[in-house]
C-alpha cells in the first residue's frame, strides 16, 4: 500500500480516535506553568495547535479566557467550543493579544524560528508540554505482533532513525524545565490500540491499512490496561 501523507500533516484522518483516546492533561502541570509564568486565573491564554481541544478543555478549567488555534479542519470539527483556523507560523491574533501561549504535543511540528517569533509577538510567556505514553513508557505493554506492525510502518517512513535523532525545538527556544508529571489512567484494550494508531506516522498511512492493523490487534488485547502517562513541562518568559 502507498502512504498517503506526511507525518505531522495528517492528524485529521484520525481525529475521532484522537479526541476519544488521547490522555487528558494533568491540572497540576497547568497550575505549575501558571506559577512559573506568573499567570493568574484572569490571564488570557492561547492554546496553539490545539488539536481536538484536549488541552483547551483543561486550560479553561484554570483560566477565564482561553482562545484556541488549530490548522486542521477535521481536528477542529471535534472541538467543543470556539476554535480559530491558523498556524503557529501565522497566528491569527494581534500583537500582545494574550499573556501566554500553551503548546501541547506539537512544537516539534513547527518551523521553530518562525513560530517562536510569532509567539513572542502575541504573548509574554510560553509553556510547552511534551508527553510520552504506551509501549515507549511500558515495554511489554502491547502484544508483540502489534508492536511489529507499528515498527514496520515506522521503518517505511523513517528507516533506522529514532525520535531522539530528530531536530529538537529546545535548541532554538532554550526553555526552562522540564518538570515531570506522571499519571496512570485506565484504558480499554481497543482504545489502547486506537491510541497508538493516532501517532503521526500511523496517521499518515492509508486508512485501509490502518484499519487492517487495528483488526489484527484487537483480538490480541486484554479488556483493560493501566497506562502510564508522562507529561513534561517546559516554560519560558520573554523579556
PDB file of C-alpha atoms in Angstrom:
ATOM      1  CA  UNK A   1       0.000   0.000   0.000  1.00  0.00           C
ATOM      2  CA  UNK A   2       1.135   3.527  -0.736  1.00  0.00           C
ATOM      3  CA  UNK A   3       1.485   6.020   2.090  1.00  0.00           C
ATOM      4  CA  UNK A   4      -0.907   8.900   1.563  1.00  0.00           C
ATOM      5  CA  UNK A   5       0.573  11.637   3.692  1.00  0.00           C
ATOM      6  CA  UNK A   6       3.441  13.214   5.564  1.00  0.00           C
ATOM      7  CA  UNK A   7       3.779  12.671   9.324  1.00  0.00           C
ATOM      8  CA  UNK A   8       2.560  15.711  11.212  1.00  0.00           C
ATOM      9  CA  UNK A   9       0.188  16.828   8.459  1.00  0.00           C
ATOM     10  CA  UNK A  10      -2.389  14.047   8.573  1.00  0.00           C
ATOM     11  CA  UNK A  11      -3.796  14.004  12.104  1.00  0.00           C
ATOM     12  CA  UNK A  12      -7.203  14.894  10.703  1.00  0.00           C
ATOM     13  CA  UNK A  13      -7.530  11.347   9.371  1.00  0.00           C
ATOM     14  CA  UNK A  14      -7.579  10.012  12.921  1.00  0.00           C
ATOM     15  CA  UNK A  15      -9.372  12.962  14.531  1.00  0.00           C
ATOM     16  CA  UNK A  16     -12.187  10.936  16.068  1.00  0.00           C
ATOM     17  CA  UNK A  17      -9.839   8.416  17.694  1.00  0.00           C
ATOM     18  CA  UNK A  18      -7.513  11.248  18.718  1.00  0.00           C
ATOM     19  CA  UNK A  19     -10.329  13.033  20.555  1.00  0.00           C
ATOM     20  CA  UNK A  20     -11.556   9.804  22.119  1.00  0.00           C
ATOM     21  CA  UNK A  21      -8.299   8.242  23.310  1.00  0.00           C
ATOM     22  CA  UNK A  22      -5.579  10.849  23.920  1.00  0.00           C
ATOM     23  CA  UNK A  23      -4.957  11.120  27.699  1.00  0.00           C
ATOM     24  CA  UNK A  24      -6.063  14.275  29.494  1.00  0.00           C
ATOM     25  CA  UNK A  25      -3.574  16.901  30.632  1.00  0.00           C
ATOM     26  CA  UNK A  26      -2.929  16.968  34.385  1.00  0.00           C
ATOM     27  CA  UNK A  27      -4.216  20.082  36.106  1.00  0.00           C
ATOM     28  CA  UNK A  28      -1.109  20.094  38.302  1.00  0.00           C
ATOM     29  CA  UNK A  29       1.082  20.671  35.228  1.00  0.00           C
ATOM     30  CA  UNK A  30      -1.035  23.613  34.091  1.00  0.00           C
ATOM     31  CA  UNK A  31      -1.023  25.127  37.569  1.00  0.00           C
ATOM     32  CA  UNK A  32       2.764  24.772  37.743  1.00  0.00           C
ATOM     33  CA  UNK A  33       3.050  26.543  34.381  1.00  0.00           C
ATOM     34  CA  UNK A  34       0.871  29.342  35.741  1.00  0.00           C
ATOM     35  CA  UNK A  35       3.201  29.780  38.706  1.00  0.00           C
ATOM     36  CA  UNK A  36       6.344  29.805  36.556  1.00  0.00           C
ATOM     37  CA  UNK A  37       4.854  32.307  34.105  1.00  0.00           C
ATOM     38  CA  UNK A  38       3.199  34.486  36.742  1.00  0.00           C
ATOM     39  CA  UNK A  39      -0.335  33.858  35.449  1.00  0.00           C
ATOM     40  CA  UNK A  40      -3.478  34.443  37.470  1.00  0.00           C
ATOM     41  CA  UNK A  41      -6.914  32.965  36.850  1.00  0.00           C
ATOM     42  CA  UNK A  42      -7.790  36.071  34.822  1.00  0.00           C
ATOM     43  CA  UNK A  43      -4.910  35.578  32.368  1.00  0.00           C
ATOM     44  CA  UNK A  44      -5.582  35.456  28.620  1.00  0.00           C
ATOM     45  CA  UNK A  45      -4.257  32.203  27.156  1.00  0.00           C
ATOM     46  CA  UNK A  46      -3.710  30.849  23.645  1.00  0.00           C
ATOM     47  CA  UNK A  47      -3.730  27.093  23.033  1.00  0.00           C
ATOM     48  CA  UNK A  48      -1.672  26.863  19.851  1.00  0.00           C
ATOM     49  CA  UNK A  49      -2.031  23.836  17.555  1.00  0.00           C
ATOM     50  CA  UNK A  50      -4.908  22.817  19.787  1.00  0.00           C
ATOM     51  CA  UNK A  51      -5.803  19.582  18.015  1.00  0.00           C
ATOM     52  CA  UNK A  52      -9.214  18.339  19.116  1.00  0.00           C
ATOM     53  CA  UNK A  53      -9.290  20.526  22.217  1.00  0.00           C
ATOM     54  CA  UNK A  54      -7.863  18.187  24.847  1.00  0.00           C
ATOM     55  CA  UNK A  55      -5.532  20.789  26.344  1.00  0.00           C
ATOM     56  CA  UNK A  56      -8.008  23.601  25.678  1.00  0.00           C
ATOM     57  CA  UNK A  57     -10.591  21.995  27.950  1.00  0.00           C
ATOM     58  CA  UNK A  58      -8.038  21.637  30.736  1.00  0.00           C
ATOM     59  CA  UNK A  59      -6.893  25.251  30.317  1.00  0.00           C
ATOM     60  CA  UNK A  60     -10.468  26.507  30.503  1.00  0.00           C
ATOM     61  CA  UNK A  61     -10.813  24.883  33.923  1.00  0.00           C
ATOM     62  CA  UNK A  62      -7.937  27.062  35.183  1.00  0.00           C
ATOM     63  CA  UNK A  63      -8.112  30.313  33.192  1.00  0.00           C
ATOM     64  CA  UNK A  64     -11.074  32.552  32.446  1.00  0.00           C
ATOM     65  CA  UNK A  65     -10.042  33.459  28.894  1.00  0.00           C
ATOM     66  CA  UNK A  66      -8.690  30.795  26.521  1.00  0.00           C
ATOM     67  CA  UNK A  67      -8.577  31.043  22.730  1.00  0.00           C
ATOM     68  CA  UNK A  68      -7.642  28.028  20.603  1.00  0.00           C
ATOM     69  CA  UNK A  69      -5.957  27.932  17.182  1.00  0.00           C
ATOM     70  CA  UNK A  70      -5.718  24.758  15.061  1.00  0.00           C
ATOM     71  CA  UNK A  71      -4.826  24.384  11.347  1.00  0.00           C
ATOM     72  CA  UNK A  72      -6.582  21.084  10.542  1.00  0.00           C
ATOM     73  CA  UNK A  73     -10.323  21.390   9.779  1.00  0.00           C
ATOM     74  CA  UNK A  74     -11.032  17.771  10.698  1.00  0.00           C
ATOM     75  CA  UNK A  75      -9.402  18.243  14.088  1.00  0.00           C
ATOM     76  CA  UNK A  76     -11.370  21.474  14.596  1.00  0.00           C
ATOM     77  CA  UNK A  77     -14.566  19.563  13.814  1.00  0.00           C
ATOM     78  CA  UNK A  78     -14.035  17.517  17.004  1.00  0.00           C
ATOM     79  CA  UNK A  79     -13.819  20.662  19.136  1.00  0.00           C
ATOM     80  CA  UNK A  80     -16.174  21.641  21.932  1.00  0.00           C
ATOM     81  CA  UNK A  81     -16.395  25.431  21.873  1.00  0.00           C
ATOM     82  CA  UNK A  82     -14.739  28.026  19.686  1.00  0.00           C
ATOM     83  CA  UNK A  83     -11.519  27.421  17.778  1.00  0.00           C
ATOM     84  CA  UNK A  84      -9.829  29.593  15.144  1.00  0.00           C
ATOM     85  CA  UNK A  85      -8.127  28.317  11.984  1.00  0.00           C
ATOM     86  CA  UNK A  86      -4.464  29.226  11.888  1.00  0.00           C
ATOM     87  CA  UNK A  87      -0.883  28.064  12.250  1.00  0.00           C
ATOM     88  CA  UNK A  88       1.998  28.637  14.632  1.00  0.00           C
ATOM     89  CA  UNK A  89       3.876  30.459  11.893  1.00  0.00           C
ATOM     90  CA  UNK A  90       0.972  32.869  11.239  1.00  0.00           C
ATOM     91  CA  UNK A  91      -1.005  33.229  14.465  1.00  0.00           C
ATOM     92  CA  UNK A  92      -4.338  34.969  13.721  1.00  0.00           C
ATOM     93  CA  UNK A  93      -4.122  37.337  16.718  1.00  0.00           C
ATOM     94  CA  UNK A  94      -2.870  40.924  17.136  1.00  0.00           C
ATOM     95  CA  UNK A  95       0.342  41.872  18.910  1.00  0.00           C
ATOM     96  CA  UNK A  96       0.243  41.303  22.662  1.00  0.00           C
ATOM     97  CA  UNK A  97      -3.150  39.609  22.475  1.00  0.00           C
ATOM     98  CA  UNK A  98      -2.529  37.071  25.252  1.00  0.00           C
ATOM     99  CA  UNK A  99      -0.480  36.656  28.387  1.00  0.00           C
ATOM    100  CA  UNK A 100       0.865  33.220  27.465  1.00  0.00           C
ATOM    101  CA  UNK A 101       0.860  30.598  24.745  1.00  0.00           C
ATOM    102  CA  UNK A 102       0.468  26.925  25.642  1.00  0.00           C
ATOM    103  CA  UNK A 103       1.517  24.184  23.222  1.00  0.00           C
ATOM    104  CA  UNK A 104       0.681  20.531  23.828  1.00  0.00           C
ATOM    105  CA  UNK A 105       2.477  17.755  21.930  1.00  0.00           C
ATOM    106  CA  UNK A 106       3.007  19.959  18.879  1.00  0.00           C
ATOM    107  CA  UNK A 107       6.047  22.258  18.987  1.00  0.00           C
ATOM    108  CA  UNK A 108       8.196  19.662  17.212  1.00  0.00           C
ATOM    109  CA  UNK A 109       5.978  20.109  14.127  1.00  0.00           C
ATOM    110  CA  UNK A 110       6.514  23.882  13.925  1.00  0.00           C
ATOM    111  CA  UNK A 111       9.010  25.885  11.924  1.00  0.00           C
ATOM    112  CA  UNK A 112      10.866  26.686  15.128  1.00  0.00           C
ATOM    113  CA  UNK A 113      12.251  30.124  14.305  1.00  0.00           C
ATOM    114  CA  UNK A 114       9.086  31.448  12.675  1.00  0.00           C
ATOM    115  CA  UNK A 115       6.823  30.045  15.360  1.00  0.00           C
ATOM    116  CA  UNK A 116       8.929  31.443  18.185  1.00  0.00           C
ATOM    117  CA  UNK A 117       8.871  34.893  16.586  1.00  0.00           C
ATOM    118  CA  UNK A 118       5.094  34.751  16.295  1.00  0.00           C
ATOM    119  CA  UNK A 119       4.668  33.526  19.874  1.00  0.00           C
ATOM    120  CA  UNK A 120       6.848  36.381  21.141  1.00  0.00           C
ATOM    121  CA  UNK A 121       4.724  38.789  19.095  1.00  0.00           C
ATOM    122  CA  UNK A 122       1.422  37.774  20.693  1.00  0.00           C
ATOM    123  CA  UNK A 123       2.473  36.748  24.225  1.00  0.00           C
ATOM    124  CA  UNK A 124       4.867  37.384  27.095  1.00  0.00           C
ATOM    125  CA  UNK A 125       5.322  33.745  28.048  1.00  0.00           C
ATOM    126  CA  UNK A 126       5.309  30.194  26.683  1.00  0.00           C
ATOM    127  CA  UNK A 127       4.514  26.795  28.174  1.00  0.00           C
ATOM    128  CA  UNK A 128       5.152  23.584  26.242  1.00  0.00           C
ATOM    129  CA  UNK A 129       4.061  20.070  27.163  1.00  0.00           C
ATOM    130  CA  UNK A 130       5.908  17.040  25.838  1.00  0.00           C
ATOM    131  CA  UNK A 131       4.231  13.696  26.520  1.00  0.00           C
ATOM    132  CA  UNK A 132       5.095  10.019  26.477  1.00  0.00           C
ATOM    133  CA  UNK A 133       2.807   7.041  26.899  1.00  0.00           C
ATOM    134  CA  UNK A 134       2.248   3.486  25.752  1.00  0.00           C
ATOM    135  CA  UNK A 135       4.953   0.988  24.898  1.00  0.00           C
ATOM    136  CA  UNK A 136       7.593   3.749  24.975  1.00  0.00           C
ATOM    137  CA  UNK A 137       6.955   4.094  28.712  1.00  0.00           C
ATOM    138  CA  UNK A 138       5.959   0.498  29.410  1.00  0.00           C
ATOM    139  CA  UNK A 139       7.965  -2.072  27.448  1.00  0.00           C
ATOM    140  CA  UNK A 140       5.908  -5.221  27.080  1.00  0.00           C
ATOM    141  CA  UNK A 141       2.605  -3.352  27.363  1.00  0.00           C
ATOM    142  CA  UNK A 142       1.488  -4.296  23.858  1.00  0.00           C
ATOM    143  CA  UNK A 143       1.362  -7.720  22.190  1.00  0.00           C
ATOM    144  CA  UNK A 144       4.492  -8.250  20.121  1.00  0.00           C
ATOM    145  CA  UNK A 145       2.546  -8.809  16.895  1.00  0.00           C
ATOM    146  CA  UNK A 146       1.035  -5.344  17.263  1.00  0.00           C
ATOM    147  CA  UNK A 147       4.423  -3.812  18.052  1.00  0.00           C
ATOM    148  CA  UNK A 148       5.842  -5.479  14.949  1.00  0.00           C
ATOM    149  CA  UNK A 149       3.145  -3.825  12.821  1.00  0.00           C
ATOM    150  CA  UNK A 150       3.891  -0.425  14.371  1.00  0.00           C
ATOM    151  CA  UNK A 151       7.626  -0.874  13.885  1.00  0.00           C
ATOM    152  CA  UNK A 152       7.185  -1.875  10.237  1.00  0.00           C
ATOM    153  CA  UNK A 153       5.251   1.304   9.461  1.00  0.00           C
ATOM    154  CA  UNK A 154       7.819   3.433  11.305  1.00  0.00           C
ATOM    155  CA  UNK A 155      10.650   1.852   9.301  1.00  0.00           C
ATOM    156  CA  UNK A 156       8.916   2.584   5.992  1.00  0.00           C
ATOM    157  CA  UNK A 157       8.870   6.296   6.796  1.00  0.00           C
ATOM    158  CA  UNK A 158      11.973   6.737   8.924  1.00  0.00           C
ATOM    159  CA  UNK A 159      14.304   3.798   8.327  1.00  0.00           C
ATOM    160  CA  UNK A 160      16.560   3.167  11.306  1.00  0.00           C
ATOM    161  CA  UNK A 161      16.043   6.671  12.738  1.00  0.00           C
ATOM    162  CA  UNK A 162      14.560   7.125  16.190  1.00  0.00           C
ATOM    163  CA  UNK A 163      12.734  10.186  17.573  1.00  0.00           C
ATOM    164  CA  UNK A 164      15.867  11.007  19.556  1.00  0.00           C
ATOM    165  CA  UNK A 165      17.670  11.652  16.267  1.00  0.00           C
ATOM    166  CA  UNK A 166      15.267  14.336  15.057  1.00  0.00           C
ATOM    167  CA  UNK A 167      15.786  18.088  15.408  1.00  0.00           C
ATOM    168  CA  UNK A 168      14.907  19.451  18.834  1.00  0.00           C
ATOM    169  CA  UNK A 169      12.835  22.609  19.313  1.00  0.00           C
ATOM    170  CA  UNK A 170      14.508  23.139  22.689  1.00  0.00           C
ATOM    171  CA  UNK A 171      17.772  24.022  20.909  1.00  0.00           C
ATOM    172  CA  UNK A 172      16.003  27.078  19.487  1.00  0.00           C
ATOM    173  CA  UNK A 173      13.651  28.087  22.316  1.00  0.00           C
ATOM    174  CA  UNK A 174      16.039  27.419  25.233  1.00  0.00           C
ATOM    175  CA  UNK A 175      13.246  26.918  27.768  1.00  0.00           C
ATOM    176  CA  UNK A 176      13.432  26.257  31.469  1.00  0.00           C
ATOM    177  CA  UNK A 177      12.443  22.833  32.757  1.00  0.00           C
ATOM    178  CA  UNK A 178      11.446  20.168  32.494  1.00  0.00           C
ATOM    179  CA  UNK A 179       9.151  19.351  35.365  1.00  0.00           C
ATOM    180  CA  UNK A 180       7.691  15.853  35.094  1.00  0.00           C
ATOM    181  CA  UNK A 181       4.169  14.764  35.995  1.00  0.00           C
ATOM    182  CA  UNK A 182       3.324  11.061  35.996  1.00  0.00           C
ATOM    183  CA  UNK A 183      -0.207   9.690  35.960  1.00  0.00           C
ATOM    184  CA  UNK A 184      -1.725   6.248  35.477  1.00  0.00           C
ATOM    185  CA  UNK A 185      -5.033   6.037  33.629  1.00  0.00           C
ATOM    186  CA  UNK A 186      -7.324   3.121  32.837  1.00  0.00           C
ATOM    187  CA  UNK A 187      -7.996   2.442  29.163  1.00  0.00           C
ATOM    188  CA  UNK A 188      -9.729  -0.363  27.287  1.00  0.00           C
ATOM    189  CA  UNK A 189      -7.722  -2.655  25.060  1.00  0.00           C
ATOM    190  CA  UNK A 190      -9.463  -1.421  21.917  1.00  0.00           C
ATOM    191  CA  UNK A 191      -8.891   2.195  22.839  1.00  0.00           C
ATOM    192  CA  UNK A 192      -5.228   1.447  23.563  1.00  0.00           C
ATOM    193  CA  UNK A 193      -4.883   0.135  20.003  1.00  0.00           C
ATOM    194  CA  UNK A 194      -6.650   3.180  18.602  1.00  0.00           C
ATOM    195  CA  UNK A 195      -4.495   5.495  20.738  1.00  0.00           C
ATOM    196  CA  UNK A 196      -1.296   4.105  19.248  1.00  0.00           C
ATOM    197  CA  UNK A 197      -2.763   4.463  15.767  1.00  0.00           C
ATOM    198  CA  UNK A 198      -3.172   8.226  16.331  1.00  0.00           C
ATOM    199  CA  UNK A 199       0.607   8.692  16.277  1.00  0.00           C
ATOM    200  CA  UNK A 200       1.845  10.914  13.459  1.00  0.00           C
ATOM    201  CA  UNK A 201       3.410   8.131  11.406  1.00  0.00           C
ATOM    202  CA  UNK A 202       0.432   5.782  11.735  1.00  0.00           C
ATOM    203  CA  UNK A 203      -1.916   8.656  10.866  1.00  0.00           C
ATOM    204  CA  UNK A 204      -0.043   9.042   7.569  1.00  0.00           C
ATOM    205  CA  UNK A 205      -0.706   5.619   6.098  1.00  0.00           C
ATOM    206  CA  UNK A 206      -3.758   4.695   4.054  1.00  0.00           C
ATOM    207  CA  UNK A 207      -6.936   4.412   6.097  1.00  0.00           C
ATOM    208  CA  UNK A 208      -7.473   0.859   4.884  1.00  0.00           C
ATOM    209  CA  UNK A 209      -4.039  -0.246   6.073  1.00  0.00           C
ATOM    210  CA  UNK A 210      -4.560   1.392   9.463  1.00  0.00           C
ATOM    211  CA  UNK A 211      -7.887  -0.424   9.786  1.00  0.00           C
ATOM    212  CA  UNK A 212      -6.226  -3.746   8.933  1.00  0.00           C
ATOM    213  CA  UNK A 213      -3.607  -3.220  11.641  1.00  0.00           C
ATOM    214  CA  UNK A 214      -6.355  -2.445  14.152  1.00  0.00           C
ATOM    215  CA  UNK A 215      -8.352  -5.509  13.143  1.00  0.00           C
ATOM    216  CA  UNK A 216      -5.314  -7.733  13.709  1.00  0.00           C
ATOM    217  CA  UNK A 217      -4.554  -6.105  17.061  1.00  0.00           C
ATOM    218  CA  UNK A 218      -7.978  -6.003  18.719  1.00  0.00           C
ATOM    219  CA  UNK A 219      -8.253  -9.774  19.410  1.00  0.00           C
ATOM    220  CA  UNK A 220      -4.775  -9.788  20.996  1.00  0.00           C
ATOM    221  CA  UNK A 221      -5.623  -7.198  23.652  1.00  0.00           C
ATOM    222  CA  UNK A 222      -6.780  -7.584  27.235  1.00  0.00           C
ATOM    223  CA  UNK A 223     -10.054  -5.950  28.248  1.00  0.00           C
ATOM    224  CA  UNK A 224      -8.384  -3.117  30.181  1.00  0.00           C
ATOM    225  CA  UNK A 225      -4.934  -1.684  30.839  1.00  0.00           C
ATOM    226  CA  UNK A 226      -3.265   0.756  33.194  1.00  0.00           C
ATOM    227  CA  UNK A 227      -1.477   3.307  31.045  1.00  0.00           C
ATOM    228  CA  UNK A 228       1.480   5.300  32.363  1.00  0.00           C
ATOM    229  CA  UNK A 229       1.390   8.863  31.014  1.00  0.00           C
ATOM    230  CA  UNK A 230       4.371  11.179  31.489  1.00  0.00           C
ATOM    231  CA  UNK A 231       3.936  14.908  30.891  1.00  0.00           C
ATOM    232  CA  UNK A 232       6.996  17.154  30.756  1.00  0.00           C
ATOM    233  CA  UNK A 233       6.504  20.886  31.240  1.00  0.00           C
ATOM    234  CA  UNK A 234       8.877  23.458  29.749  1.00  0.00           C
ATOM    235  CA  UNK A 235       8.404  27.199  30.066  1.00  0.00           C
ATOM    236  CA  UNK A 236       9.935  30.493  29.007  1.00  0.00           C
ATOM    237  CA  UNK A 237       9.289  34.096  29.983  1.00  0.00           C
ATOM    238  CA  UNK A 238      10.058  36.707  27.343  1.00  0.00           C
ATOM    239  CA  UNK A 239      11.839  39.896  28.383  1.00  0.00           C
TER     240      UNK A 239
END
